[in-house]
CSV table of C-alpha atoms in Angstrom, one decimal:
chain,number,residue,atom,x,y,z
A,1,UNK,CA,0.0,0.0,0.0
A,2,UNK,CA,1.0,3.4,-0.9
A,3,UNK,CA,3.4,5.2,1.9
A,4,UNK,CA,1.7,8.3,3.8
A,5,UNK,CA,4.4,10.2,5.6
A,6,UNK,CA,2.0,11.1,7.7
A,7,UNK,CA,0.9,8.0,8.8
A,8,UNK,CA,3.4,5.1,8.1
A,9,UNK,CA,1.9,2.5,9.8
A,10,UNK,CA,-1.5,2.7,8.6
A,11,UNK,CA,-3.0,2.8,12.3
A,12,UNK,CA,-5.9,5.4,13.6
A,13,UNK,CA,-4.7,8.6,14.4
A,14,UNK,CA,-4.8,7.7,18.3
A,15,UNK,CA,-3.6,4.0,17.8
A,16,UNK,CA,-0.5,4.7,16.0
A,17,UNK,CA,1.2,7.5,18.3
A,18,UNK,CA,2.4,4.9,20.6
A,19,UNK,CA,3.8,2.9,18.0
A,20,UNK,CA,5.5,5.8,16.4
A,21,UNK,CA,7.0,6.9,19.1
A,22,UNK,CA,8.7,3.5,20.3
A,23,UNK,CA,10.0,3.1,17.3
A,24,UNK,CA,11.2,5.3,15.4
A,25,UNK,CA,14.8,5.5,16.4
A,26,UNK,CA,14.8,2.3,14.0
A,27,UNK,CA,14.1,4.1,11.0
A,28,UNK,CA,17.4,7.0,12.1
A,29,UNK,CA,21.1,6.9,10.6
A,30,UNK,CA,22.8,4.3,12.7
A,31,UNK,CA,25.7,6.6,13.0
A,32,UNK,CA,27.1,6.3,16.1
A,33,UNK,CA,27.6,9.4,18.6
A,34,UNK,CA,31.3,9.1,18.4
A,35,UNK,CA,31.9,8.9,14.9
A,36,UNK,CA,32.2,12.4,13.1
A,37,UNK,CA,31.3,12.8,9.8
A,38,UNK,CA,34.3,14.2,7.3
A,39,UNK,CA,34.7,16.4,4.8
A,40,UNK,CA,34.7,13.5,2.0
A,41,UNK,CA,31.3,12.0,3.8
A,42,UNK,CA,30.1,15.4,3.6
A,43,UNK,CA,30.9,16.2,0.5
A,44,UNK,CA,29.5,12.6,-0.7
A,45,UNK,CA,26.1,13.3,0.8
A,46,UNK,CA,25.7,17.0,-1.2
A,47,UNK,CA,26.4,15.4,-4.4
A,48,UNK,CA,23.9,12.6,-3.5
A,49,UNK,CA,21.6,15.3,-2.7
A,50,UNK,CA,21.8,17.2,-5.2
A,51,UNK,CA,21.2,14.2,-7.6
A,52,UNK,CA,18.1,13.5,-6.0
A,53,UNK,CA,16.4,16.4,-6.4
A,54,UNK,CA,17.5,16.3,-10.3
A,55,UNK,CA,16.0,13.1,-10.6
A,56,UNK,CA,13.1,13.8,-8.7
A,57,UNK,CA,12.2,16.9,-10.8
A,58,UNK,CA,9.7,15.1,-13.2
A,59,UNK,CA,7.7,14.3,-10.3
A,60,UNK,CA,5.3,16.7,-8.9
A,61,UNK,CA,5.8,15.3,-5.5
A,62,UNK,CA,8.3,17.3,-3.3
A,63,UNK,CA,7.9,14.3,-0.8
A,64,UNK,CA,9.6,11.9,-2.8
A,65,UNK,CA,13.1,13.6,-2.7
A,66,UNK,CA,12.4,14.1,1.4
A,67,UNK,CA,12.3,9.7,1.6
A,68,UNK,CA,14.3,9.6,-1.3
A,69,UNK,CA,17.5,11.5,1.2
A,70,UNK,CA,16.0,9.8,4.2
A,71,UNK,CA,16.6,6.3,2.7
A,72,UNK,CA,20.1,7.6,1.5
A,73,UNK,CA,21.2,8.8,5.2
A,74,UNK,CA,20.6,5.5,6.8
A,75,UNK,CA,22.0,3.8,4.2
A,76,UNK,CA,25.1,6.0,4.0
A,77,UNK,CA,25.1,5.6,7.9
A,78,UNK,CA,25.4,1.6,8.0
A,79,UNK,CA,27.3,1.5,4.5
A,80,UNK,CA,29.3,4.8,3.7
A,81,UNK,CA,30.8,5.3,0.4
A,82,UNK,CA,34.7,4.7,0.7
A,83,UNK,CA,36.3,5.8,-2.7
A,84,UNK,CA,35.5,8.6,-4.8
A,85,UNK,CA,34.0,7.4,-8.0
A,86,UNK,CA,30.9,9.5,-9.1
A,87,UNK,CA,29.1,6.7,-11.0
A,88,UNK,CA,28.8,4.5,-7.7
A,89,UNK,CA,26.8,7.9,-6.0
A,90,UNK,CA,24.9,8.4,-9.0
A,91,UNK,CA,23.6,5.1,-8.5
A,92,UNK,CA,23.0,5.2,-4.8
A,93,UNK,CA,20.9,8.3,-5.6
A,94,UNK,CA,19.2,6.7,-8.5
A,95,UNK,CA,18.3,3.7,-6.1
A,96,UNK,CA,17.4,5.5,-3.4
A,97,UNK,CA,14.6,7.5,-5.7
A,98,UNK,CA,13.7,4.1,-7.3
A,99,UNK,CA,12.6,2.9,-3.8
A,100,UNK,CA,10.8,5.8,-3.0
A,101,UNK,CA,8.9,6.1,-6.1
A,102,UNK,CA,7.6,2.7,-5.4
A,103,UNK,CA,6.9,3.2,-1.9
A,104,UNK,CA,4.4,5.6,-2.7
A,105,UNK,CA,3.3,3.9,-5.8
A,106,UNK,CA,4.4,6.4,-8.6
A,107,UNK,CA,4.7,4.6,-11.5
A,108,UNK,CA,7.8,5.2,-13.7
A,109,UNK,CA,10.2,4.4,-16.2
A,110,UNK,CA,14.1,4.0,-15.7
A,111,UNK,CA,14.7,6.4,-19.0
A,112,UNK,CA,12.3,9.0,-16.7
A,113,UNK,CA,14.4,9.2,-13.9
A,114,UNK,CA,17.9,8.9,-15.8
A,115,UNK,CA,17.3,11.6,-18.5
A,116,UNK,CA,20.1,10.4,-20.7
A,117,UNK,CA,22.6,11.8,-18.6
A,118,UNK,CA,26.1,10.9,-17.8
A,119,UNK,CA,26.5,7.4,-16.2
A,120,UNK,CA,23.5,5.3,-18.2
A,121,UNK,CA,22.4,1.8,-15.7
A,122,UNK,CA,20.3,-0.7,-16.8
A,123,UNK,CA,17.3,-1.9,-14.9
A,124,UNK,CA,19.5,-5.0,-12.9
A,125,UNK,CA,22.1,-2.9,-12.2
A,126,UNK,CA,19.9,-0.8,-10.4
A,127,UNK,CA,17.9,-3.3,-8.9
A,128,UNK,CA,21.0,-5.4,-7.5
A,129,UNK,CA,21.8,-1.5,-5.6
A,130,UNK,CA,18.3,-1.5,-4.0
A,131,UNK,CA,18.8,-4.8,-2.5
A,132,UNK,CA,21.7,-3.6,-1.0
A,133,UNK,CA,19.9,-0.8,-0.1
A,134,UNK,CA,17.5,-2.7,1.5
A,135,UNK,CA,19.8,-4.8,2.9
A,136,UNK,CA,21.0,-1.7,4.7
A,137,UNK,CA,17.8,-0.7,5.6
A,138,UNK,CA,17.1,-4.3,7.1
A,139,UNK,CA,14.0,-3.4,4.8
A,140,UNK,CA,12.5,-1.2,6.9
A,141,UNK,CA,11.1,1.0,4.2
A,142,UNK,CA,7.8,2.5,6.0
A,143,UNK,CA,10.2,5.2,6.9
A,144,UNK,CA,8.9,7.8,10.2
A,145,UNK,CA,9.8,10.7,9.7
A,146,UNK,CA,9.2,14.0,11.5
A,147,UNK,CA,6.0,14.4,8.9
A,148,UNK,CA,4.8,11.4,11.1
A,149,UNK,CA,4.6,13.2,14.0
A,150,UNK,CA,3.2,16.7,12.8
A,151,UNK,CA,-0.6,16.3,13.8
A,152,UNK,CA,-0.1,14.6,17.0
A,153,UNK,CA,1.8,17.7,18.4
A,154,UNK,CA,-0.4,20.5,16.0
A,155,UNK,CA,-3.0,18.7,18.3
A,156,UNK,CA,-1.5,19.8,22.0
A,157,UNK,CA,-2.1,23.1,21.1
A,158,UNK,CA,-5.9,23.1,20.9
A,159,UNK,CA,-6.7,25.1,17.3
A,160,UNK,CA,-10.3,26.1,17.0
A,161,UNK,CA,-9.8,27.7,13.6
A,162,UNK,CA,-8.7,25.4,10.7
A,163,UNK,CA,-6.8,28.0,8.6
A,164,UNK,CA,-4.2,28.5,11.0
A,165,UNK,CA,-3.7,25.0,12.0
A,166,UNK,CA,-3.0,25.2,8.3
A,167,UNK,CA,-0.9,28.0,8.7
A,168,UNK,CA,0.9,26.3,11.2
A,169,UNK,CA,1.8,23.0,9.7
A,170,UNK,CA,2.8,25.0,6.2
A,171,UNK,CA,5.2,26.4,7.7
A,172,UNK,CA,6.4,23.6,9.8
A,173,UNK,CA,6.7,21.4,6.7
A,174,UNK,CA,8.7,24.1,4.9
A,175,UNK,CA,11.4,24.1,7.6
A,176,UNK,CA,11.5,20.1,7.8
A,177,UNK,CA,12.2,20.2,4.4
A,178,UNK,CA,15.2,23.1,4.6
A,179,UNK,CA,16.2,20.8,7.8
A,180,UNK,CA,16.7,17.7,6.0
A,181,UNK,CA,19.9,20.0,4.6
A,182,UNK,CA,21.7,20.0,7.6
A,183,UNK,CA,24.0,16.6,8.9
A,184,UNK,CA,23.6,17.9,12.6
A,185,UNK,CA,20.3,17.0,12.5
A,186,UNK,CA,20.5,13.3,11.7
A,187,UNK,CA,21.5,12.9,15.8
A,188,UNK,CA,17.9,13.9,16.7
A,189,UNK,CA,14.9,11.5,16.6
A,190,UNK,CA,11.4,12.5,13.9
A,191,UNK,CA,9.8,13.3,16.5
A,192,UNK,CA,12.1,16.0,18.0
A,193,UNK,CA,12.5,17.5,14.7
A,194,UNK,CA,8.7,17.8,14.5
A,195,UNK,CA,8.3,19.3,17.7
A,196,UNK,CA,11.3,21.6,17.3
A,197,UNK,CA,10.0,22.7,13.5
A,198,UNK,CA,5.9,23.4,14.9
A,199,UNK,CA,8.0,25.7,17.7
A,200,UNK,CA,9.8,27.9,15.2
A,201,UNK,CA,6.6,27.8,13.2
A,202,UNK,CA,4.5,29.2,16.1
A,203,UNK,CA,7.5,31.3,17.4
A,204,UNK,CA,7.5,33.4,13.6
A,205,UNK,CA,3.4,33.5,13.4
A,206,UNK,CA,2.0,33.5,17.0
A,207,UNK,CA,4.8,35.1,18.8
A,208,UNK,CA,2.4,36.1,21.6
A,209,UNK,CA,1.0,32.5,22.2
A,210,UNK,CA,4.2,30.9,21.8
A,211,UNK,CA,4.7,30.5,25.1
A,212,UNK,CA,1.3,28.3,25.5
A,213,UNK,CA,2.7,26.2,22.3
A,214,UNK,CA,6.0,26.0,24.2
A,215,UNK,CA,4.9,24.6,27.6
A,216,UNK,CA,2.1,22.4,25.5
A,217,UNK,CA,5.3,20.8,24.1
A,218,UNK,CA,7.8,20.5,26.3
A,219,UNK,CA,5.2,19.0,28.8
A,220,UNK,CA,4.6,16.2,26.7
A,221,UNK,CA,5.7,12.7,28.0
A,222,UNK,CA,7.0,11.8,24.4
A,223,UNK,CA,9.3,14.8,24.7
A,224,UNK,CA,12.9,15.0,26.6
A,225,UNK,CA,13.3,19.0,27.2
A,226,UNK,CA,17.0,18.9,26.9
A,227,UNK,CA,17.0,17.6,23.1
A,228,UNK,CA,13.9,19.6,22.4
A,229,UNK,CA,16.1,22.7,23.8
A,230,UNK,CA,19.1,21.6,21.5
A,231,UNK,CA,17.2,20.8,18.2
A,232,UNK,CA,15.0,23.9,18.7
A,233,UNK,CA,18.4,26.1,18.9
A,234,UNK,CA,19.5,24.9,15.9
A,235,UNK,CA,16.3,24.5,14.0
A,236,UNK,CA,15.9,28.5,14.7
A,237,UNK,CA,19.1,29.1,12.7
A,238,UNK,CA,17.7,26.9,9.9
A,239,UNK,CA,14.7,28.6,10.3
A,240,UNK,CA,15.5,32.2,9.9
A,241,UNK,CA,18.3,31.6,7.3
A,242,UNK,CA,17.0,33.1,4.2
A,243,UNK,CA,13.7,33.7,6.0
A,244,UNK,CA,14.5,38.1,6.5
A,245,UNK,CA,11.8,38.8,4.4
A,246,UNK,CA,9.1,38.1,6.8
A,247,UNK,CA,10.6,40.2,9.8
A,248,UNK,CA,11.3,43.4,7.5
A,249,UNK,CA,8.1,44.2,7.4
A,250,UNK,CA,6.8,43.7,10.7
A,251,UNK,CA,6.7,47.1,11.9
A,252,UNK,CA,3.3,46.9,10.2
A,253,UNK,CA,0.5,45.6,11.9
A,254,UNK,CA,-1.2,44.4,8.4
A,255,UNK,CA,1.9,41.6,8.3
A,256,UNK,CA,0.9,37.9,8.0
A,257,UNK,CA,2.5,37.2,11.1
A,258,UNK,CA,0.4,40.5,12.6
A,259,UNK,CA,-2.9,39.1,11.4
A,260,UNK,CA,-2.2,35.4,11.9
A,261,UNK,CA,-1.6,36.3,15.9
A,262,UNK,CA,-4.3,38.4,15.9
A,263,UNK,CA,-6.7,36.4,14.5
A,264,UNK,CA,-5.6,33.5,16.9
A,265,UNK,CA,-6.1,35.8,19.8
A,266,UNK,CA,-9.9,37.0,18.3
A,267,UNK,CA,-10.6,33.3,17.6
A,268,UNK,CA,-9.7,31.8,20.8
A,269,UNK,CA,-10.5,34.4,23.5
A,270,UNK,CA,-14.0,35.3,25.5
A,271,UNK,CA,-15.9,38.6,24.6
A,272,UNK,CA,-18.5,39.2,26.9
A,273,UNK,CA,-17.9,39.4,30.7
A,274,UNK,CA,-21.0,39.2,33.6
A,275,UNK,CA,-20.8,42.7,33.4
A,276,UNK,CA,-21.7,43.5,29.9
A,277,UNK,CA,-18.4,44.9,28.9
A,278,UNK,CA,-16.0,43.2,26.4
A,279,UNK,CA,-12.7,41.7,27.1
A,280,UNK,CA,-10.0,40.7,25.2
A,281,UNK,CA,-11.7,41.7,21.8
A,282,UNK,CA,-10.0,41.6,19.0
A,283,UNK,CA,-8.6,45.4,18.9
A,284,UNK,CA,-6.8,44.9,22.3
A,285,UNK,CA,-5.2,41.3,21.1
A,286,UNK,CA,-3.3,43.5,17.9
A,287,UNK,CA,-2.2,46.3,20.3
A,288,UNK,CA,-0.9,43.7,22.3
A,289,UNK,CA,0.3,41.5,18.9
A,290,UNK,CA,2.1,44.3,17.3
A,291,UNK,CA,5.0,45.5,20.7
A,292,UNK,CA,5.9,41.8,20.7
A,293,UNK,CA,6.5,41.3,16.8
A,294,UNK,CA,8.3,44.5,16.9
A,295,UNK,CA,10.7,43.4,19.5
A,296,UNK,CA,11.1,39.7,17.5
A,297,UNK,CA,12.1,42.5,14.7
A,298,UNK,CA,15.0,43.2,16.8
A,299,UNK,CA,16.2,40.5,18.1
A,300,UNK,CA,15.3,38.0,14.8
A,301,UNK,CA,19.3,37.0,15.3
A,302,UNK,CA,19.5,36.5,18.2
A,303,UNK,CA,19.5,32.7,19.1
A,304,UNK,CA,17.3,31.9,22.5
A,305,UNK,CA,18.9,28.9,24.2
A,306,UNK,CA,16.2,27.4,26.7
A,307,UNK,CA,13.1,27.1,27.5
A,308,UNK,CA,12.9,30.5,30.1
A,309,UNK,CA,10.5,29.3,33.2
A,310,UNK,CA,11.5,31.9,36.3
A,311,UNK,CA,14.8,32.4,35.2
A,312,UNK,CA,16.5,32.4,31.7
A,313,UNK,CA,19.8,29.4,31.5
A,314,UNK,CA,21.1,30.0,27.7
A,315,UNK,CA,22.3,26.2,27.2
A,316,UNK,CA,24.7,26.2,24.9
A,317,UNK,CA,24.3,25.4,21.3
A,318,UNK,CA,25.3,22.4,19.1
A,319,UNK,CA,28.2,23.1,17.0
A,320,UNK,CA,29.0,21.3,13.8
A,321,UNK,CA,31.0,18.4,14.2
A,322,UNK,CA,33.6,17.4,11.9
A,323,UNK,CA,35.8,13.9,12.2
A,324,UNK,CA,36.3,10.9,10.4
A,325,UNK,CA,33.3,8.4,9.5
A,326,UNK,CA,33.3,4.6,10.5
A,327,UNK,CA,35.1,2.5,7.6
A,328,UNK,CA,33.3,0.3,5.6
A,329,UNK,CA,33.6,-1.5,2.3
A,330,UNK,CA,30.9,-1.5,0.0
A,331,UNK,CA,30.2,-5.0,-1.1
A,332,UNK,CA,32.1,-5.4,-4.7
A,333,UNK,CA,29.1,-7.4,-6.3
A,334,UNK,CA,27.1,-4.5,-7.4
A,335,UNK,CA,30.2,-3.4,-9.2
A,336,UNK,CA,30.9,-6.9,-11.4
């Protein structure tokens, strides 16, 4: 059946979460914690990468290069390329989008993904690199990803108003996506990501009920603070990289992250008090929206390291790592 990133195990909504949660450190890079990626694994991966996305171009589907990469990180992670020979990556990346395309049932053509371009492989070739793939992947190909987790957090924070739970998870996606970029975030688990991604979401369009979204979160029994704390730090980078646009214009209180607050506040709050008066209308939730987006205006660099309770402790951030990669051969049959 046809993989949903979103729900992987084909399970209710409430049946799955369980499930998900227990075990999706079997569908990370096995890479151990002290192993260090190096500049040749590094540079292997963006040239996998980049491949990918070529090759998943003719396919209107911007999830297929997302499981495409994710099944060439674990893969990489149990079986890392050793010698630099370009047509063994194009293949990898050719395999790798194979087995994604018929994970999610897209039919295709070898000639479609290929384009008659450079190295040329012929259906067994490429078929003899999935199994080793799969091998790899001790055929766990149901991958859970951060997608997988998405609703089941959206859920914590109690949306009345469809288009910004929308809103919300738009925005979420787009940063899992930019995410998947970044090697330092391999070390976390889906679920982390997903949590950390929803945060930075909520922190750039409801910066006045982040807080709510924040203690929602971090309260969770699925969640350890101190790797939501590190992913989040590092996720905010990601986040605002690229992402000035948004805070330029936010002296304005007819931004999108103005109106979106706004209308949460309106949407979510109680108008008429015992008394007859109104509280908390809508007017008084954008004077309060717009002093708090100004001063995110400020400070949109500025990196917040914890999760502030009574007192702010600035943990300190994850730095890129850099060090050699565990040694392994690549089997020599594929090659023959």
């Amino acid at each position: 059946m046809e993989l949903d990133l979103e729900n992987p195990l084909l399970s209710t909504f409430h049946d799955s979460i369980p499930s998900l949660f227990l075990i999706e450190s079997d569908h990370m890079p096995s890479l151990p914690q002290s192993l260090k990626p190096t500049e040749f694994g590094l540079s292997i991966r963006r040239e996998a990468m980049s491949l990918i996305l070529h090759l998943s171009s003719n396919f209107n589907d911007p999830f297929l290069p997302y499981l495409s990469v994710n099944y060439l990180d674990r893969f990489l992670s149990a079986q890392p390329i050793t010698q630099v020979k370009p047509w063994v990556v194009k293949l990898t990346a050719i395999s790798c989008v194979c087995l994604a395309l018929k994970m999610k049932e897209t039919g295709y053509s070898v000639s479609d993904i290929q384009n008659d371009e450079g190295f040329i492989f012929d259906m067994e070739t490429i078929e003899r690199m999935e199994l080793l793939i799969l091998g790899a992947l001790q055929w766990r190909m149901r991958s859970i990803t951060p997608f997988s987790f998405i609703n089941f957090f959206i859920s914590l924070f109690k949306f009345k108003d469809p288009p910004l739970v929308q809103a919300l998870k738009a925005r979420a996606t787009e940063i899992i996506f930019k995410a998947q970029n970044d090697i330092r975030l391999l070390e976390f688990r889906p679920s982390i990501i997903a949590a950390s991604a929803l945060l930075s979401a909520s922190h750039e369009l409801f910066p006045l009920q982040f807080p709510c979204f924040r203690k929602a979160i971090s309260s969770c029994s699925y969640v350890n603070e101190e790797n939501l704390v590190n992913c989040w730090n590092l996720m905010q980078e990601i986040a605002m990289d690229g992402y000035e646009s948004v805070w330029e214009g936010v002296s304005s209180s007819n931004t999108p992250v103005n109106v979106l607050d706004i209308q949460f506040c309106s949407s979510s709050t109680t108008t008429i008090s015992d008394s007859g008066k109104t509280k908390n209308t809508s007017s008084e939730a954008a004077a309060m929206a717009v002093a708090p987006v100004r001063l995110e205006r400020d400070q949109k660099r500025t990196k917040i390291g914890c999760f502030p309770n009574d007192n702010s402790l600035l943990l300190p951030r994850i730095k890129q790592e850099k060090g050699p990669l565990e040694e392994k051969s690549v089997p020599r049959a594929i090659y023959s």
